[in-house]
């Protein structure tokens, strides 16, 4: 970390985590901080699902929940960013406190519960930036008290298809009761059928990705792979936060309920990613998320089977210059290994990671 990053981190860590998040969003809206320009390296470009990504590193959903700062995030060096999760109606989420730093583990536990301003607010912002360059995905969810959660996803598709470079169907948050049950095959069958019908009826047809949890057993992964293949979903995002607490060094805060993200999630999420790659085959797009905090970690996700990678928690601990550093690091490694494209690394460690036990 640079001296400036360390000063910024110390300032943000003087606030509680949720206040710090709000301060960082406000800073980005004001044009601060300014990240180092990421290299425009041809070998880092990825063409996927009809989209041209300048580099394979993205900001994961959960940070820019209300589509307030997508262009500022792209300016930090990300090749793409994903806003949301956005639900049809505004909702406050779960009671505070609901974000906890596990500093010794470089991790975070959150139980936010899809707190956001709803479809209308996000649509207004995304409509205002329509026509600008940059890949901005939209992560859609269901309201906690919805009588028909699948209908909420249909509304999200219809509303954001004209604005999102891609859409992500998020059924993997552990913080909305019953949401992860939608990963079960019967519910997933109905959900994906209705989502894809909604996309076919929309005014635009962006790629659709499904975001899954890391806390799945082999049979569940097989069912998901079968459904996304049958329904012709464009890709899978692996993975959301975990309920596991294995090997944490932090104290009592590690016992807080919610989803764990950050460095401890890397091995579990990467093993699940490789298993999913084996199940869906080489053609389907996969975005790897969980514990990415360096160029080496990002490239290991690609070696395990990811086409693209995302991060969020890593930037909390490493500062806003992190995406630029990661992209520069990937460019150096591509040069050192004389790669024609960063995609040449994909799947080279898939067998290794697919064989790893999930603890």
Coordinates of C-alpha atoms in Angstrom, one line a residue:
X1 CA 0.0 0.0 0.0
X2 CA 1.1 3.5 -0.7
X3 CA 1.4 6.1 2.1
X4 CA -1.7 7.8 0.7
X5 CA -3.6 4.5 0.8
X6 CA -2.5 3.8 4.4
X7 CA -3.7 7.3 5.5
X8 CA -7.0 6.7 3.8
X9 CA -7.4 3.3 5.3
X10 CA -6.6 4.6 8.8
X11 CA -9.2 7.3 8.3
X12 CA -11.9 4.9 7.1
X13 CA -11.1 2.4 9.8
X14 CA -11.8 5.1 12.4
X15 CA -15.4 4.8 11.4
X16 CA -17.7 1.8 11.9
X17 CA -17.7 -0.3 8.7
X18 CA -21.1 0.9 7.4
X19 CA -20.3 4.6 7.9
X20 CA -16.9 4.0 6.2
X21 CA -18.6 2.5 3.2
X22 CA -20.8 5.6 2.9
X23 CA -17.8 7.8 3.2
X24 CA -16.0 5.9 0.4
X25 CA -19.0 6.2 -1.9
X26 CA -19.2 9.9 -1.2
X27 CA -15.5 10.3 -2.0
X28 CA -15.9 8.5 -5.3
X29 CA -18.9 10.7 -6.2
X30 CA -16.6 13.7 -5.6
X31 CA -13.8 12.4 -7.8
X32 CA -11.6 11.0 -5.0
X33 CA -9.6 8.9 -4.6
X34 CA -7.8 8.9 -8.0
X35 CA -6.4 5.5 -8.7
X36 CA -3.3 4.9 -10.8
X37 CA -4.2 4.3 -14.4
X38 CA -4.4 0.6 -15.3
X39 CA -2.3 -0.4 -18.3
X40 CA -4.2 -0.9 -21.6
X41 CA -2.6 -4.2 -22.4
X42 CA -4.0 -6.1 -25.4
X43 CA -3.1 -9.5 -23.8
X44 CA -5.5 -8.7 -20.9
X45 CA -8.5 -8.1 -23.1
X46 CA -11.3 -10.7 -22.8
X47 CA -14.1 -11.1 -25.2
X48 CA -17.0 -12.9 -23.5
X49 CA -20.7 -13.2 -24.1
X50 CA -20.5 -10.6 -26.9
X51 CA -18.7 -8.0 -24.6
X52 CA -15.2 -6.7 -24.8
X53 CA -13.6 -6.4 -21.4
X54 CA -10.4 -4.3 -21.3
X55 CA -9.1 -6.5 -18.5
X56 CA -10.5 -9.4 -16.6
X57 CA -10.8 -7.6 -13.2
X58 CA -14.2 -6.4 -11.9
X59 CA -15.7 -4.8 -8.9
X60 CA -18.2 -7.3 -7.4
X61 CA -21.8 -6.4 -6.5
X62 CA -22.4 -5.3 -2.9
X63 CA -20.3 -2.2 -3.0
X64 CA -22.2 0.1 -5.3
X65 CA -25.6 -1.1 -4.3
X66 CA -27.6 1.8 -5.8
X67 CA -25.6 2.4 -9.0
X68 CA -24.1 5.7 -7.7
X69 CA -20.5 5.4 -8.8
X70 CA -20.0 2.9 -11.6
X71 CA -17.9 5.2 -13.7
X72 CA -15.7 6.2 -10.8
X73 CA -15.0 2.6 -10.1
X74 CA -14.1 1.9 -13.7
X75 CA -11.7 4.9 -13.3
X76 CA -9.8 3.0 -10.6
X77 CA -8.7 0.4 -13.1
X78 CA -11.5 -2.1 -13.1
X79 CA -12.3 -3.7 -16.5
X80 CA -16.0 -3.8 -15.4
X81 CA -18.2 -3.2 -12.4
X82 CA -21.4 -4.7 -11.1
X83 CA -24.0 -2.6 -9.3
X84 CA -26.6 -3.9 -6.8
X85 CA -28.1 -6.0 -5.5
X86 CA -31.2 -4.1 -6.5
X87 CA -34.7 -5.1 -5.4
X88 CA -38.0 -3.9 -6.9
X89 CA -39.0 -1.9 -3.8
X90 CA -36.6 0.0 -1.5
X91 CA -35.8 -1.8 1.7
X92 CA -33.7 -1.0 4.7
X93 CA -32.1 -4.4 5.2
X94 CA -31.4 -6.0 8.5
X95 CA -30.9 -4.1 11.8
X96 CA -27.5 -2.5 12.5
X97 CA -24.8 -3.2 13.3
X98 CA -24.6 -5.6 10.3
X99 CA -21.0 -5.3 9.0
X100 CA -18.0 -6.5 11.0
X101 CA -14.3 -6.3 10.1
X102 CA -12.1 -9.3 10.9
X103 CA -8.9 -7.4 10.5
X104 CA -6.6 -10.3 11.5
X105 CA -8.1 -12.4 8.7
X106 CA -8.5 -9.5 6.2
X107 CA -12.1 -10.5 6.0
X108 CA -15.6 -9.1 6.6
X109 CA -18.8 -10.6 7.9
X110 CA -22.0 -8.9 6.7
X111 CA -25.7 -9.5 7.2
X112 CA -27.0 -6.5 5.3
X113 CA -30.0 -8.1 3.7
X114 CA -30.2 -6.4 0.3
X115 CA -30.5 -2.9 1.7
X116 CA -31.0 -0.6 -1.3
X117 CA -33.1 2.2 -2.7
X118 CA -35.0 0.0 -5.2
X119 CA -35.5 -0.2 -8.9
X120 CA -36.7 3.3 -9.7
X121 CA -33.7 5.1 -8.1
X122 CA -31.1 2.8 -9.7
X123 CA -32.8 3.0 -13.1
X124 CA -32.7 6.8 -13.0
X125 CA -29.0 6.8 -12.5
X126 CA -28.3 4.1 -15.1
X127 CA -30.5 5.8 -17.6
X128 CA -28.5 9.0 -17.1
X129 CA -25.2 7.2 -18.0
X130 CA -26.6 5.3 -21.0
X131 CA -24.2 5.7 -23.9
X132 CA -21.1 6.1 -21.8
X133 CA -18.3 3.5 -22.4
X134 CA -17.6 0.8 -19.8
X135 CA -19.1 -2.5 -18.9
X136 CA -21.6 -2.2 -16.0
X137 CA -23.5 -5.2 -14.9
X138 CA -26.7 -5.1 -12.8
X139 CA -27.2 -7.5 -10.0
X140 CA -30.9 -8.1 -9.3
X141 CA -32.6 -9.6 -6.2
X142 CA -36.0 -10.1 -4.5
X143 CA -37.6 -8.2 -1.7
X144 CA -37.5 -9.9 1.7
X145 CA -41.3 -9.8 2.1
X146 CA -42.2 -10.4 -1.6
X147 CA -45.2 -12.7 -2.2
X148 CA -43.6 -13.9 -5.5
X149 CA -39.8 -13.7 -5.4
X150 CA -39.5 -15.1 -9.0
X151 CA -41.7 -12.2 -10.2
X152 CA -39.2 -9.8 -8.5
X153 CA -36.5 -11.2 -10.7
X154 CA -38.7 -10.9 -13.8
X155 CA -39.3 -7.3 -12.9
X156 CA -35.5 -6.8 -12.6
X157 CA -34.8 -8.2 -16.0
X158 CA -37.5 -6.1 -17.6
X159 CA -36.3 -2.9 -15.9
X160 CA -32.6 -3.2 -16.3
X161 CA -32.2 -5.1 -19.6
X162 CA -31.9 -1.7 -21.5
X163 CA -29.2 -0.5 -19.2
X164 CA -27.0 -3.4 -17.9
X165 CA -24.1 -4.7 -20.0
X166 CA -25.2 -8.0 -18.3
X167 CA -27.6 -9.0 -15.6
X168 CA -26.9 -11.2 -12.5
X169 CA -29.6 -13.2 -10.8
X170 CA -28.5 -13.3 -7.2
X171 CA -30.1 -16.1 -5.2
X172 CA -27.0 -16.8 -3.1
X173 CA -27.0 -14.2 -0.3
X174 CA -27.3 -15.9 3.1
X175 CA -28.9 -12.7 4.6
X176 CA -32.4 -12.9 3.1
X177 CA -34.3 -15.9 4.8
X178 CA -35.0 -18.7 2.3
X179 CA -33.3 -17.0 -0.7
X180 CA -30.6 -19.8 -1.0
X181 CA -33.4 -22.3 -1.3
X182 CA -33.9 -21.1 -4.8
X183 CA -30.7 -22.9 -5.7
X184 CA -32.6 -26.2 -5.3
X185 CA -33.3 -27.8 -8.6
X186 CA -37.1 -27.5 -8.7
X187 CA -37.2 -23.8 -7.7
X188 CA -34.2 -23.1 -9.9
X189 CA -35.9 -24.6 -12.9
X190 CA -38.9 -22.3 -12.6
X191 CA -36.7 -19.2 -11.8
X192 CA -34.4 -19.6 -14.8
X193 CA -37.3 -20.4 -17.1
X194 CA -39.1 -17.3 -16.1
X195 CA -36.0 -15.1 -16.1
X196 CA -35.0 -16.2 -19.6
X197 CA -38.6 -15.6 -20.8
X198 CA -38.5 -12.2 -19.3
X199 CA -35.2 -11.4 -21.1
X200 CA -36.7 -12.6 -24.4
X201 CA -39.6 -10.2 -24.0
X202 CA -37.4 -7.3 -22.9
X203 CA -36.3 -4.4 -25.1
X204 CA -32.7 -5.6 -25.0
X205 CA -31.2 -9.0 -24.4
X206 CA -28.0 -8.7 -22.3
X207 CA -26.2 -11.8 -21.0
X208 CA -27.6 -13.3 -17.9
X209 CA -25.4 -14.8 -15.1
X210 CA -26.4 -16.8 -12.1
X211 CA -24.6 -16.0 -8.8
X212 CA -24.2 -19.1 -6.5
X213 CA -23.1 -19.8 -3.0
X214 CA -19.9 -21.5 -2.0
X215 CA -21.7 -23.6 0.6
X216 CA -22.9 -26.2 -1.9
X217 CA -22.3 -30.0 -2.0
X218 CA -21.5 -31.9 -5.2
X219 CA -25.1 -33.0 -5.9
X220 CA -26.3 -29.4 -5.6
X221 CA -23.5 -28.2 -8.0
X222 CA -24.5 -30.9 -10.4
X223 CA -28.2 -29.8 -10.3
X224 CA -27.2 -26.1 -10.9
X225 CA -24.9 -27.0 -13.8
X226 CA -27.7 -29.0 -15.4
X227 CA -30.2 -26.2 -15.1
X228 CA -28.0 -23.4 -16.3
X229 CA -26.9 -25.5 -19.3
X230 CA -30.5 -26.5 -20.1
X231 CA -31.9 -23.0 -19.8
X232 CA -28.9 -21.5 -21.8
X233 CA -27.9 -19.2 -19.0
X234 CA -24.8 -17.2 -20.3
X235 CA -22.6 -17.7 -17.2
X236 CA -22.2 -18.4 -13.5
X237 CA -20.6 -16.2 -10.8
X238 CA -18.8 -18.3 -8.2
X239 CA -19.3 -17.3 -5.5
X240 CA -21.1 -15.2 -2.9
X241 CA -20.1 -15.1 0.8
X242 CA -19.8 -18.2 3.0
X243 CA -21.4 -19.3 6.2
X244 CA -18.3 -21.3 7.1
X245 CA -15.9 -20.0 9.8
X246 CA -13.0 -22.5 9.4
X247 CA -9.5 -21.3 10.5
X248 CA -10.3 -17.7 11.4
X249 CA -7.9 -15.9 13.8
X250 CA -10.2 -13.1 14.7
X251 CA -11.9 -13.2 18.1
X252 CA -15.5 -13.0 19.1
X253 CA -16.5 -11.0 16.0
X254 CA -16.0 -14.2 14.0
X255 CA -19.1 -15.6 15.6
X256 CA -21.3 -12.9 14.2
X257 CA -24.0 -14.2 11.9
X258 CA -23.9 -13.4 8.2
X259 CA -21.8 -14.1 5.1
X260 CA -18.0 -14.1 5.3
X261 CA -15.9 -12.6 2.5
X262 CA -12.3 -11.8 2.0
X263 CA -9.0 -13.8 2.1
X264 CA -10.4 -16.8 4.1
X265 CA -13.0 -17.4 1.3
X266 CA -10.3 -17.8 -1.4
X267 CA -9.7 -21.6 -1.2
X268 CA -13.3 -22.6 -0.8
X269 CA -14.6 -20.4 -3.6
X270 CA -11.8 -21.4 -6.0
X271 CA -12.5 -25.1 -5.4
X272 CA -16.2 -24.6 -6.1
X273 CA -15.3 -22.6 -9.2
X274 CA -13.1 -25.4 -10.6
X275 CA -15.9 -28.0 -9.9
X276 CA -18.4 -25.8 -11.7
X277 CA -16.0 -25.5 -14.7
X278 CA -15.8 -29.3 -14.8
X279 CA -19.5 -29.6 -14.8
X280 CA -20.5 -26.9 -17.3
X281 CA -17.7 -27.5 -19.7
X282 CA -15.3 -25.1 -21.5
X283 CA -17.8 -22.8 -23.3
X284 CA -19.9 -21.3 -20.5
X285 CA -18.7 -18.1 -18.9
X286 CA -17.6 -18.2 -15.3
X287 CA -16.7 -15.2 -13.1
X288 CA -14.6 -16.1 -10.0
X289 CA -15.1 -14.2 -6.8
X290 CA -13.8 -14.6 -3.3
X291 CA -10.5 -13.6 -1.6
X292 CA -9.0 -11.9 -4.6
X293 CA -6.4 -9.3 -3.3
X294 CA -3.4 -9.6 -5.7
X295 CA -2.5 -10.4 -9.3
X296 CA -1.5 -13.8 -8.2
X297 CA -4.8 -14.6 -6.6
X298 CA -6.7 -13.2 -9.6
X299 CA -4.7 -15.4 -12.0
X300 CA -5.2 -18.4 -9.8
X301 CA -8.9 -18.0 -10.3
X302 CA -8.3 -18.0 -14.0
X303 CA -6.1 -21.0 -13.8
X304 CA -8.9 -22.8 -11.9
X305 CA -11.4 -22.0 -14.7
X306 CA -12.6 -18.4 -14.5
X307 CA -12.9 -16.2 -17.5
X308 CA -13.1 -13.0 -15.3
X309 CA -12.6 -12.3 -11.7
X310 CA -14.1 -9.9 -9.2
X311 CA -13.2 -8.5 -5.8
X312 CA -14.7 -6.3 -3.1
X313 CA -13.3 -7.0 0.4
X314 CA -9.7 -6.9 -0.8
X315 CA -10.0 -3.2 -1.6
X316 CA -11.1 -2.5 2.0
X317 CA -7.8 -3.7 3.3
X318 CA -5.5 -2.8 0.4
X319 CA -6.9 0.6 -0.7
X320 CA -8.3 2.1 -3.9
X321 CA -5.0 1.6 -5.8
X322 CA -5.5 -2.2 -5.6
X323 CA -7.3 -2.7 -8.9
X324 CA -4.6 -0.7 -10.8
X325 CA -1.9 -2.8 -9.1
X326 CA -3.6 -6.0 -9.9
X327 CA -4.0 -5.2 -13.5
X328 CA -0.4 -4.0 -13.8
X329 CA 0.7 -7.2 -12.1
X330 CA -1.3 -9.4 -14.5
X331 CA 0.3 -7.5 -17.4
X332 CA 3.8 -8.1 -16.0
X333 CA 3.0 -11.8 -15.6
X334 CA 1.6 -12.1 -19.1
X335 CA 4.9 -10.5 -20.4
X336 CA 7.1 -12.7 -18.3
X337 CA 5.3 -15.9 -19.3
X338 CA 5.1 -14.8 -22.9
X339 CA 1.4 -15.3 -23.1
X340 CA -0.5 -14.5 -26.3
X341 CA -3.5 -13.8 -24.1
X342 CA -4.3 -14.0 -20.4
X343 CA -6.9 -16.6 -21.4
X344 CA -4.0 -19.0 -22.2
X345 CA -3.9 -19.6 -18.4
X346 CA -7.5 -20.6 -18.1
X347 CA -8.1 -24.2 -16.8
X348 CA -4.4 -24.9 -16.4
X349 CA -5.0 -25.6 -12.6
X350 CA -8.6 -26.7 -12.9
X351 CA -7.9 -30.4 -12.1
X352 CA -5.8 -29.4 -9.1
X353 CA -8.5 -27.1 -7.6
X354 CA -11.4 -29.4 -8.5
X355 CA -9.7 -32.2 -6.4
X356 CA -9.2 -29.9 -3.4
X357 CA -11.4 -30.9 -0.3
X358 CA -13.8 -28.2 0.9
X359 CA -13.4 -27.7 4.6

